[in-house]
Amino acid sequence: MKKLLVTGGAGFIGANFVHYWLTLHPNDNVTVLDALTYAGNLGSLMPVMANPHFRFVKGDIANTALVEQLLLEERIDTVVHFAAESHVDRSILGPDAFVQTNVVGAHSLLKAARNVWLKEPAHPLSHRFHHVSTDEVYGSLESDEPAFTEATPYQPNSPYAASKAASDHMVRAYYQTYGLQVTLSHCSNNYGYYQYPEKLIPLCIHHILQGKPLPIYGDGKQIRDWLFVEDHCRGIELILQQGHVGESYNIGGMNEWQNIDIVTLLCDLVDAEFAAAPVLTKRYPNAPYAKGISARSLITHVQDRAGHDRRYAIDCTKIEKTLGFKPTESFASGIRKTLHWYLDNQRWVEEAENRDYQTWLSQQYDNRS
Ligand code: NAD
Ligand code: TYD
Protein backbone atom coordinates (compact mmCIF):
# COMPACT_ATOMS: atom_id res chain seq x y z
CA MET A 1 0.00 0.00 0.00
CA LYS A 2 1.46 3.33 -1.10
CA LYS A 3 1.20 6.63 0.74
CA LEU A 4 1.35 9.49 -1.70
CA LEU A 5 1.88 13.20 -1.27
CA VAL A 6 0.48 14.93 -4.37
CA THR A 7 1.52 18.57 -4.62
CA GLY A 8 -0.68 20.85 -6.69
CA GLY A 9 -3.54 18.33 -6.45
CA ALA A 10 -6.19 21.06 -6.70
CA GLY A 11 -4.86 22.04 -10.14
CA PHE A 12 -5.73 20.55 -13.50
CA ILE A 13 -3.44 17.54 -13.87
CA GLY A 14 -3.01 17.00 -10.12
CA ALA A 15 -6.77 16.67 -9.56
CA ASN A 16 -7.12 14.26 -12.49
CA PHE A 17 -4.22 12.27 -11.06
CA VAL A 18 -5.87 12.05 -7.62
CA HIS A 19 -9.11 10.71 -9.15
CA TYR A 20 -7.20 8.34 -11.39
CA TRP A 21 -5.08 7.02 -8.52
CA LEU A 22 -7.83 6.54 -5.94
CA THR A 23 -10.02 4.80 -8.51
CA LEU A 24 -7.33 2.30 -9.44
CA HIS A 25 -5.60 2.05 -6.06
CA PRO A 26 -8.44 2.45 -3.54
CA ASN A 27 -6.39 1.19 -0.59
CA ASP A 28 -3.56 3.70 -1.05
CA ASN A 29 -3.52 6.93 0.94
CA VAL A 30 -3.34 10.25 -0.90
CA THR A 31 -2.51 13.56 0.77
CA VAL A 32 -2.79 16.69 -1.36
CA LEU A 33 -0.74 19.77 -0.53
CA ASP A 34 -1.88 22.79 -2.50
CA ALA A 35 -1.51 26.53 -1.86
CA LEU A 36 -4.78 27.22 -3.74
CA THR A 37 -3.43 29.95 -5.98
CA TYR A 38 -5.78 31.35 -8.64
CA ALA A 39 -5.26 28.04 -10.53
CA GLY A 40 -6.30 25.80 -7.65
CA ASN A 41 -9.95 24.79 -7.34
CA LEU A 42 -11.04 22.67 -4.41
CA GLY A 43 -14.23 21.93 -6.32
CA SER A 44 -12.12 19.56 -8.44
CA LEU A 45 -11.46 17.43 -5.35
CA MET A 46 -15.01 17.32 -3.97
CA PRO A 47 -15.65 13.77 -5.26
CA VAL A 48 -12.89 12.44 -2.94
CA MET A 49 -13.18 14.82 0.01
CA ALA A 50 -15.12 12.29 2.14
CA ASN A 51 -12.87 9.36 1.18
CA PRO A 52 -11.06 8.15 4.33
CA HIS A 53 -7.95 7.49 2.20
CA PHE A 54 -7.78 11.16 1.18
CA ARG A 55 -6.58 14.26 3.00
CA PHE A 56 -6.36 17.85 1.79
CA VAL A 57 -3.93 20.34 3.30
CA LYS A 58 -3.71 23.95 2.19
CA GLY A 59 -0.10 25.04 2.17
CA ASP A 60 2.93 26.13 0.19
CA ILE A 61 5.53 23.67 -1.09
CA ALA A 62 8.12 26.27 -0.03
CA ASN A 63 7.16 25.65 3.61
CA THR A 64 9.83 23.02 4.35
CA ALA A 65 8.69 22.43 7.94
CA LEU A 66 5.09 21.79 6.86
CA VAL A 67 6.20 19.34 4.15
CA GLU A 68 8.46 17.50 6.61
CA GLN A 69 5.58 17.29 9.08
CA LEU A 70 3.29 15.81 6.40
CA LEU A 71 5.90 13.31 5.22
CA LEU A 72 6.33 12.07 8.80
CA GLU A 73 2.69 12.24 9.91
CA GLU A 74 1.38 10.37 6.88
CA ARG A 75 4.46 8.15 6.51
CA ILE A 76 4.62 9.24 2.87
CA ASP A 77 6.72 7.01 0.60
CA THR A 78 5.93 8.69 -2.74
CA VAL A 79 5.86 12.36 -3.70
CA VAL A 80 4.26 13.26 -7.03
CA HIS A 81 5.16 16.87 -7.62
CA PHE A 82 2.73 18.82 -9.84
CA ALA A 83 2.53 22.16 -7.98
CA ALA A 84 3.73 24.98 -10.19
CA GLU A 85 2.96 28.26 -11.79
CA SER A 86 2.06 26.86 -15.19
CA HIS A 87 0.88 29.54 -17.60
CA VAL A 88 3.44 30.88 -20.11
CA ASP A 89 1.59 34.19 -20.65
CA ARG A 90 1.68 34.93 -16.91
CA SER A 91 5.40 34.09 -16.79
CA ILE A 92 6.00 36.72 -19.47
CA LEU A 93 4.06 39.35 -17.51
CA GLY A 94 5.67 38.47 -14.16
CA PRO A 95 8.39 35.83 -13.82
CA ASP A 96 8.94 36.24 -10.04
CA ALA A 97 6.18 33.87 -8.92
CA PHE A 98 7.57 31.27 -11.34
CA VAL A 99 11.05 31.43 -9.83
CA GLN A 100 9.57 31.33 -6.33
CA THR A 101 7.30 28.28 -6.79
CA ASN A 102 8.92 26.36 -9.62
CA VAL A 103 12.53 26.77 -8.46
CA VAL A 104 12.64 27.78 -4.77
CA GLY A 105 9.48 25.82 -3.91
CA ALA A 106 10.62 22.70 -5.77
CA HIS A 107 13.97 22.89 -4.00
CA SER A 108 12.27 23.24 -0.63
CA LEU A 109 10.29 20.08 -1.38
CA LEU A 110 13.46 18.18 -2.30
CA LYS A 111 15.12 19.40 0.88
CA ALA A 112 12.18 18.19 3.00
CA ALA A 113 12.20 14.80 1.23
CA ARG A 114 15.93 14.43 1.83
CA ASN A 115 15.62 15.45 5.50
CA VAL A 116 12.89 12.91 6.16
CA TRP A 117 13.76 10.05 3.83
CA LEU A 118 17.54 10.12 3.94
CA LYS A 119 18.30 11.48 7.41
CA GLU A 120 15.48 10.34 9.71
CA PRO A 121 16.28 6.90 11.14
CA ALA A 122 12.65 5.77 10.73
CA HIS A 123 12.30 6.76 7.08
CA PRO A 124 10.62 4.29 4.71
CA LEU A 125 13.14 1.91 3.19
CA SER A 126 12.05 2.70 -0.32
CA HIS A 127 10.79 6.05 -1.47
CA ARG A 128 10.20 7.91 -4.73
CA PHE A 129 10.18 11.58 -5.67
CA HIS A 130 8.49 12.00 -9.05
CA HIS A 131 8.88 15.40 -10.67
CA VAL A 132 6.39 16.43 -13.37
CA SER A 133 8.08 18.60 -15.96
CA THR A 134 7.26 19.81 -19.44
CA ASP A 135 8.36 19.43 -23.06
CA GLU A 136 8.87 23.21 -23.08
CA VAL A 137 12.31 22.79 -21.45
CA TYR A 138 13.58 21.48 -24.81
CA GLY A 139 12.78 24.72 -26.67
CA SER A 140 11.08 25.02 -30.04
CA LEU A 141 11.16 22.82 -33.18
CA GLU A 142 10.99 23.70 -36.86
CA SER A 143 8.32 21.84 -38.83
CA ASP A 144 10.83 19.38 -40.30
CA GLU A 145 12.83 18.65 -37.15
CA PRO A 146 12.50 15.34 -35.29
CA ALA A 147 10.46 15.30 -32.06
CA PHE A 148 12.09 15.86 -28.66
CA THR A 149 13.72 12.82 -27.06
CA GLU A 150 15.01 12.59 -23.49
CA ALA A 151 18.48 13.36 -24.92
CA THR A 152 17.46 16.63 -26.59
CA PRO A 153 19.53 19.45 -25.04
CA TYR A 154 17.63 21.92 -22.89
CA GLN A 155 16.86 25.27 -24.52
CA PRO A 156 14.00 26.84 -22.54
CA ASN A 157 12.64 30.01 -24.10
CA SER A 158 10.00 31.41 -21.74
CA PRO A 159 10.50 32.26 -18.06
CA TYR A 160 8.05 29.41 -17.33
CA ALA A 161 10.13 26.90 -19.30
CA ALA A 162 13.37 28.20 -17.75
CA SER A 163 11.95 27.81 -14.23
CA LYS A 164 10.87 24.22 -14.97
CA ALA A 165 14.31 23.47 -16.45
CA ALA A 166 15.96 24.82 -13.30
CA SER A 167 13.86 22.52 -11.10
CA ASP A 168 14.65 19.53 -13.35
CA HIS A 169 18.36 20.15 -12.80
CA MET A 170 17.88 20.43 -9.04
CA VAL A 171 15.93 17.13 -8.97
CA ARG A 172 18.74 15.42 -10.87
CA ALA A 173 21.34 16.95 -8.54
CA TYR A 174 19.53 15.54 -5.48
CA TYR A 175 19.71 12.11 -7.11
CA GLN A 176 23.39 12.31 -8.06
CA THR A 177 24.56 14.03 -4.89
CA TYR A 178 22.37 12.67 -2.10
CA GLY A 179 20.90 9.52 -3.60
CA LEU A 180 17.28 10.72 -3.47
CA GLN A 181 15.24 8.20 -5.50
CA VAL A 182 13.88 10.46 -8.23
CA THR A 183 12.15 10.06 -11.57
CA LEU A 184 11.13 12.80 -14.00
CA SER A 185 8.59 13.07 -16.80
CA HIS A 186 8.28 15.60 -19.61
CA CYS A 187 4.84 15.77 -21.10
CA SER A 188 3.24 17.67 -23.94
CA ASN A 189 0.14 19.90 -23.74
CA ASN A 190 -2.58 18.18 -21.71
CA TYR A 191 -6.29 18.56 -22.29
CA GLY A 192 -9.28 17.20 -20.39
CA TYR A 193 -11.49 17.87 -17.37
CA TYR A 194 -10.83 20.46 -14.63
CA GLN A 195 -8.49 22.71 -16.65
CA TYR A 196 -8.57 26.37 -15.65
CA PRO A 197 -10.07 28.40 -18.53
CA GLU A 198 -6.95 30.44 -19.28
CA LYS A 199 -5.41 27.65 -21.38
CA LEU A 200 -6.31 27.36 -25.06
CA ILE A 201 -8.94 24.58 -25.12
CA PRO A 202 -11.06 25.47 -22.05
CA LEU A 203 -10.69 29.17 -22.85
CA CYS A 204 -12.12 28.65 -26.33
CA ILE A 205 -15.03 26.51 -25.09
CA HIS A 206 -15.84 29.07 -22.39
CA HIS A 207 -15.60 32.00 -24.81
CA ILE A 208 -17.81 30.35 -27.43
CA LEU A 209 -20.50 29.73 -24.81
CA GLN A 210 -20.26 33.37 -23.73
CA GLY A 211 -20.05 34.74 -27.29
CA LYS A 212 -16.61 36.29 -26.62
CA PRO A 213 -13.72 36.57 -29.15
CA LEU A 214 -11.37 33.60 -29.57
CA PRO A 215 -7.88 35.14 -29.48
CA ILE A 216 -5.46 33.45 -31.90
CA TYR A 217 -1.88 34.53 -31.21
CA GLY A 218 -0.12 35.57 -34.45
CA ASP A 219 -0.86 33.39 -37.48
CA GLY A 220 -2.14 30.49 -35.33
CA LYS A 221 0.14 28.04 -37.12
CA GLN A 222 2.08 27.12 -33.99
CA ILE A 223 1.99 23.39 -33.33
CA ARG A 224 1.37 21.57 -30.05
CA ASP A 225 1.17 17.84 -29.33
CA TRP A 226 -2.06 17.23 -27.34
CA LEU A 227 -2.21 14.52 -24.69
CA PHE A 228 -5.41 13.44 -22.93
CA VAL A 229 -4.83 14.04 -19.23
CA GLU A 230 -5.82 10.49 -18.19
CA ASP A 231 -3.21 9.07 -20.57
CA HIS A 232 -0.70 11.34 -18.84
CA CYS A 233 -1.78 9.98 -15.43
CA ARG A 234 -1.30 6.43 -16.71
CA GLY A 235 2.19 7.34 -17.92
CA ILE A 236 3.10 8.62 -14.44
CA GLU A 237 1.62 5.50 -12.86
CA LEU A 238 3.84 3.32 -15.07
CA ILE A 239 6.90 5.37 -14.13
CA LEU A 240 6.10 5.07 -10.42
CA GLN A 241 5.60 1.31 -10.73
CA GLN A 242 8.34 0.33 -13.17
CA GLY A 243 10.43 3.40 -14.02
CA HIS A 244 14.17 3.43 -13.38
CA VAL A 245 15.33 5.71 -10.60
CA GLY A 246 17.35 8.69 -11.85
CA GLU A 247 15.71 8.58 -15.29
CA SER A 248 13.52 10.90 -17.23
CA TYR A 249 10.62 9.86 -19.52
CA ASN A 250 8.84 11.80 -22.24
CA ILE A 251 5.04 11.39 -22.35
CA GLY A 252 3.27 12.63 -25.47
CA GLY A 253 -0.02 12.23 -27.28
CA MET A 254 1.42 11.54 -30.78
CA ASN A 255 -1.12 14.13 -31.80
CA GLU A 256 0.25 17.34 -33.37
CA TRP A 257 -2.18 20.13 -34.24
CA GLN A 258 -1.87 23.74 -35.37
CA ASN A 259 -3.62 26.08 -32.93
CA ILE A 260 -5.92 27.49 -35.61
CA ASP A 261 -7.09 23.99 -36.56
CA ILE A 262 -7.86 23.11 -32.93
CA VAL A 263 -9.88 26.30 -32.50
CA THR A 264 -11.79 25.78 -35.76
CA LEU A 265 -12.54 22.19 -34.75
CA LEU A 266 -13.86 23.35 -31.36
CA CYS A 267 -16.09 25.95 -33.07
CA ASP A 268 -17.58 23.27 -35.32
CA LEU A 269 -18.02 20.78 -32.47
CA VAL A 270 -19.82 23.32 -30.29
CA ASP A 271 -22.10 24.36 -33.16
CA ALA A 272 -22.92 20.68 -33.77
CA GLU A 273 -23.75 20.17 -30.07
CA PHE A 274 -26.13 23.14 -30.18
CA ALA A 275 -27.76 21.81 -33.35
CA ALA A 276 -28.32 18.44 -31.68
CA ALA A 277 -29.52 19.74 -28.29
CA PRO A 278 -31.81 22.81 -28.45
CA VAL A 279 -31.65 23.12 -24.63
CA LEU A 280 -28.12 24.52 -25.08
CA THR A 281 -29.51 27.57 -26.88
CA LYS A 282 -31.59 28.34 -23.79
CA ARG A 283 -28.69 27.69 -21.44
CA TYR A 284 -26.18 29.77 -23.44
CA PRO A 285 -28.14 32.53 -25.22
CA ASN A 286 -24.94 34.49 -26.05
CA ALA A 287 -23.35 31.64 -27.98
CA PRO A 288 -23.11 32.36 -31.72
CA TYR A 289 -25.30 29.36 -32.66
CA ALA A 290 -28.11 30.78 -30.49
CA LYS A 291 -27.91 33.92 -32.64
CA GLY A 292 -27.91 32.01 -35.91
CA ILE A 293 -24.19 32.40 -36.68
CA SER A 294 -21.21 30.09 -36.70
CA ALA A 295 -18.82 30.00 -33.73
CA ARG A 296 -16.01 30.50 -36.25
CA SER A 297 -17.15 34.15 -36.46
CA LEU A 298 -15.53 34.67 -33.03
CA ILE A 299 -12.01 33.81 -34.26
CA THR A 300 -9.84 36.91 -33.85
CA HIS A 301 -6.15 37.15 -34.69
CA VAL A 302 -4.32 39.12 -31.99
CA GLN A 303 -0.70 40.09 -31.35
CA ASP A 304 1.61 37.10 -31.04
CA ARG A 305 2.97 35.93 -27.66
CA ALA A 306 6.51 37.27 -27.04
CA GLY A 307 9.08 34.59 -27.90
CA HIS A 308 6.29 32.22 -28.95
CA ASP A 309 7.63 28.68 -29.46
CA ARG A 310 6.67 27.45 -32.93
CA ARG A 311 6.37 23.74 -32.42
CA TYR A 312 6.55 21.11 -29.69
CA ALA A 313 6.54 17.39 -30.46
CA ILE A 314 7.32 14.49 -28.16
CA ASP A 315 9.06 11.27 -29.10
CA CYS A 316 7.80 8.74 -26.52
CA THR A 317 9.76 5.75 -27.83
CA LYS A 318 11.55 5.31 -24.48
CA ILE A 319 8.43 5.00 -22.31
CA GLU A 320 6.74 2.92 -25.00
CA LYS A 321 9.64 0.46 -25.33
CA THR A 322 10.63 0.23 -21.67
CA LEU A 323 7.31 0.60 -19.83
CA GLY A 324 4.74 -0.28 -22.51
CA PHE A 325 3.08 3.14 -22.60
CA LYS A 326 0.93 4.25 -25.52
CA PRO A 327 -1.71 6.99 -25.45
CA THR A 328 -5.06 5.20 -25.60
CA GLU A 329 -7.52 8.06 -26.03
CA SER A 330 -8.06 9.13 -29.63
CA PHE A 331 -8.20 12.88 -30.10
CA ALA A 332 -11.63 12.59 -31.74
CA SER A 333 -13.13 11.01 -28.63
CA GLY A 334 -10.98 12.85 -26.06
CA ILE A 335 -11.92 16.28 -27.33
CA ARG A 336 -15.62 15.35 -27.39
CA LYS A 337 -15.48 14.03 -23.82
CA THR A 338 -13.74 17.24 -22.79
CA LEU A 339 -16.33 19.42 -24.53
CA HIS A 340 -19.21 17.48 -22.95
CA TRP A 341 -17.60 17.85 -19.53
CA TYR A 342 -17.36 21.63 -19.93
CA LEU A 343 -20.91 21.86 -21.27
CA ASP A 344 -22.11 20.01 -18.17
CA ASN A 345 -19.81 21.77 -15.71
CA GLN A 346 -19.90 25.51 -16.44
CA ARG A 347 -20.61 25.88 -12.72
CA TRP A 348 -17.13 24.50 -12.05
CA VAL A 349 -15.72 27.22 -14.34
CA GLU A 350 -17.62 29.93 -12.45
CA GLU A 351 -16.46 28.54 -9.11
CA ALA A 352 -12.87 28.34 -10.33
CA GLU A 353 -12.96 32.08 -11.00
CA ASN A 354 -14.70 32.94 -7.71
CA ARG A 355 -11.88 33.42 -5.21
CA ASP A 356 -14.21 34.22 -2.28
CA TYR A 357 -15.90 30.87 -2.80
CA GLN A 358 -12.49 29.14 -2.97
CA THR A 359 -11.46 30.76 0.33
CA TRP A 360 -14.68 29.57 1.94
CA LEU A 361 -14.17 26.05 0.54
CA SER A 362 -10.61 25.88 1.83
CA GLN A 363 -11.78 26.93 5.32
CA GLN A 364 -14.18 23.97 5.29
CA TYR A 365 -11.75 21.37 4.02
CA ASP A 366 -8.18 22.35 5.01
CA ASN A 367 -7.21 19.37 7.14
CA ARG A 368 -4.09 20.38 9.03
CA SER A 369 -3.48 18.69 12.34
P1 NAD B 1 -2.26 24.19 -12.80
O1 NAD B 1 -1.79 25.60 -12.94
O2 NAD B 1 -3.62 23.82 -13.27
O3 NAD B 1 -2.22 23.77 -11.25
C1 NAD B 1 -1.13 24.10 -10.43
C2 NAD B 1 -1.55 23.81 -8.98
O4 NAD B 1 -0.42 24.07 -8.14
C3 NAD B 1 -2.70 24.70 -8.49
O5 NAD B 1 -3.66 23.94 -7.79
C4 NAD B 1 -2.02 25.67 -7.55
O6 NAD B 1 -2.86 26.13 -6.50
C5 NAD B 1 -0.86 24.84 -7.02
N1 NAD B 1 0.27 25.64 -6.55
C6 NAD B 1 0.85 26.69 -7.19
N2 NAD B 1 1.84 27.18 -6.44
C7 NAD B 1 1.91 26.41 -5.31
C8 NAD B 1 2.75 26.40 -4.17
N3 NAD B 1 3.72 27.30 -4.01
N4 NAD B 1 2.55 25.46 -3.22
C9 NAD B 1 1.55 24.54 -3.35
N5 NAD B 1 0.72 24.52 -4.41
C10 NAD B 1 0.89 25.43 -5.38
O7 NAD B 1 -1.14 23.30 -13.47
P2 NAD B 1 -1.30 21.96 -14.32
O8 NAD B 1 -1.66 22.32 -15.71
O9 NAD B 1 -2.11 21.00 -13.56
O10 NAD B 1 0.22 21.46 -14.34
C11 NAD B 1 0.71 20.56 -13.34
C12 NAD B 1 2.17 20.31 -13.61
O11 NAD B 1 2.33 19.76 -14.92
C13 NAD B 1 3.03 21.56 -13.58
O12 NAD B 1 4.23 21.25 -12.93
C14 NAD B 1 3.27 21.90 -15.04
O13 NAD B 1 4.51 22.54 -15.21
C15 NAD B 1 3.27 20.52 -15.67
N6 NAD B 1 2.83 20.48 -17.08
C16 NAD B 1 1.57 20.89 -17.43
C17 NAD B 1 1.18 20.82 -18.76
C18 NAD B 1 -0.21 21.20 -19.20
O14 NAD B 1 -0.52 21.06 -20.39
N7 NAD B 1 -1.08 21.66 -18.32
C19 NAD B 1 2.07 20.36 -19.74
C20 NAD B 1 3.37 19.99 -19.33
C21 NAD B 1 3.72 20.02 -18.00
P1 TYD C 1 -1.49 27.29 -23.79
O1 TYD C 1 -2.77 26.54 -23.59
O2 TYD C 1 -1.29 28.57 -23.04
O3 TYD C 1 -0.30 26.26 -23.53
P2 TYD C 1 1.31 26.43 -23.83
O4 TYD C 1 1.64 27.85 -23.99
O5 TYD C 1 1.89 25.83 -22.61
O6 TYD C 1 1.57 25.60 -25.07
O7 TYD C 1 -1.37 27.63 -25.33
C1 TYD C 1 -1.40 26.63 -26.34
C2 TYD C 1 -1.11 27.31 -27.65
O8 TYD C 1 -2.22 28.18 -27.96
C3 TYD C 1 0.12 28.20 -27.61
O9 TYD C 1 0.76 28.13 -28.89
C4 TYD C 1 -0.45 29.60 -27.42
C5 TYD C 1 -1.80 29.53 -28.12
N1 TYD C 1 -2.86 30.38 -27.55
C6 TYD C 1 -3.57 31.24 -28.39
O10 TYD C 1 -3.33 31.35 -29.61
N2 TYD C 1 -4.57 31.99 -27.83
C7 TYD C 1 -4.87 31.93 -26.49
O11 TYD C 1 -5.78 32.66 -26.03
C8 TYD C 1 -4.13 31.02 -25.66
C9 TYD C 1 -4.42 30.92 -24.19
C10 TYD C 1 -3.13 30.26 -26.25
Tab-separated table of N, CA and C in Angstrom, residues 69 97 231:
chain	number	residue	atom	x	y	z
A	69	GLN	N	6.622	17.765	8.149
A	69	GLN	CA	5.583	17.286	9.077
A	69	GLN	C	4.637	16.320	8.364
A	97	ALA	N	6.922	34.969	-9.552
A	97	ALA	CA	6.176	33.865	-8.919
A	97	ALA	C	6.654	32.523	-9.470
A	231	ASP	N	-4.365	9.803	-20.031
A	231	ASP	CA	-3.211	9.075	-20.566
A	231	ASP	C	-1.936	9.525	-19.846
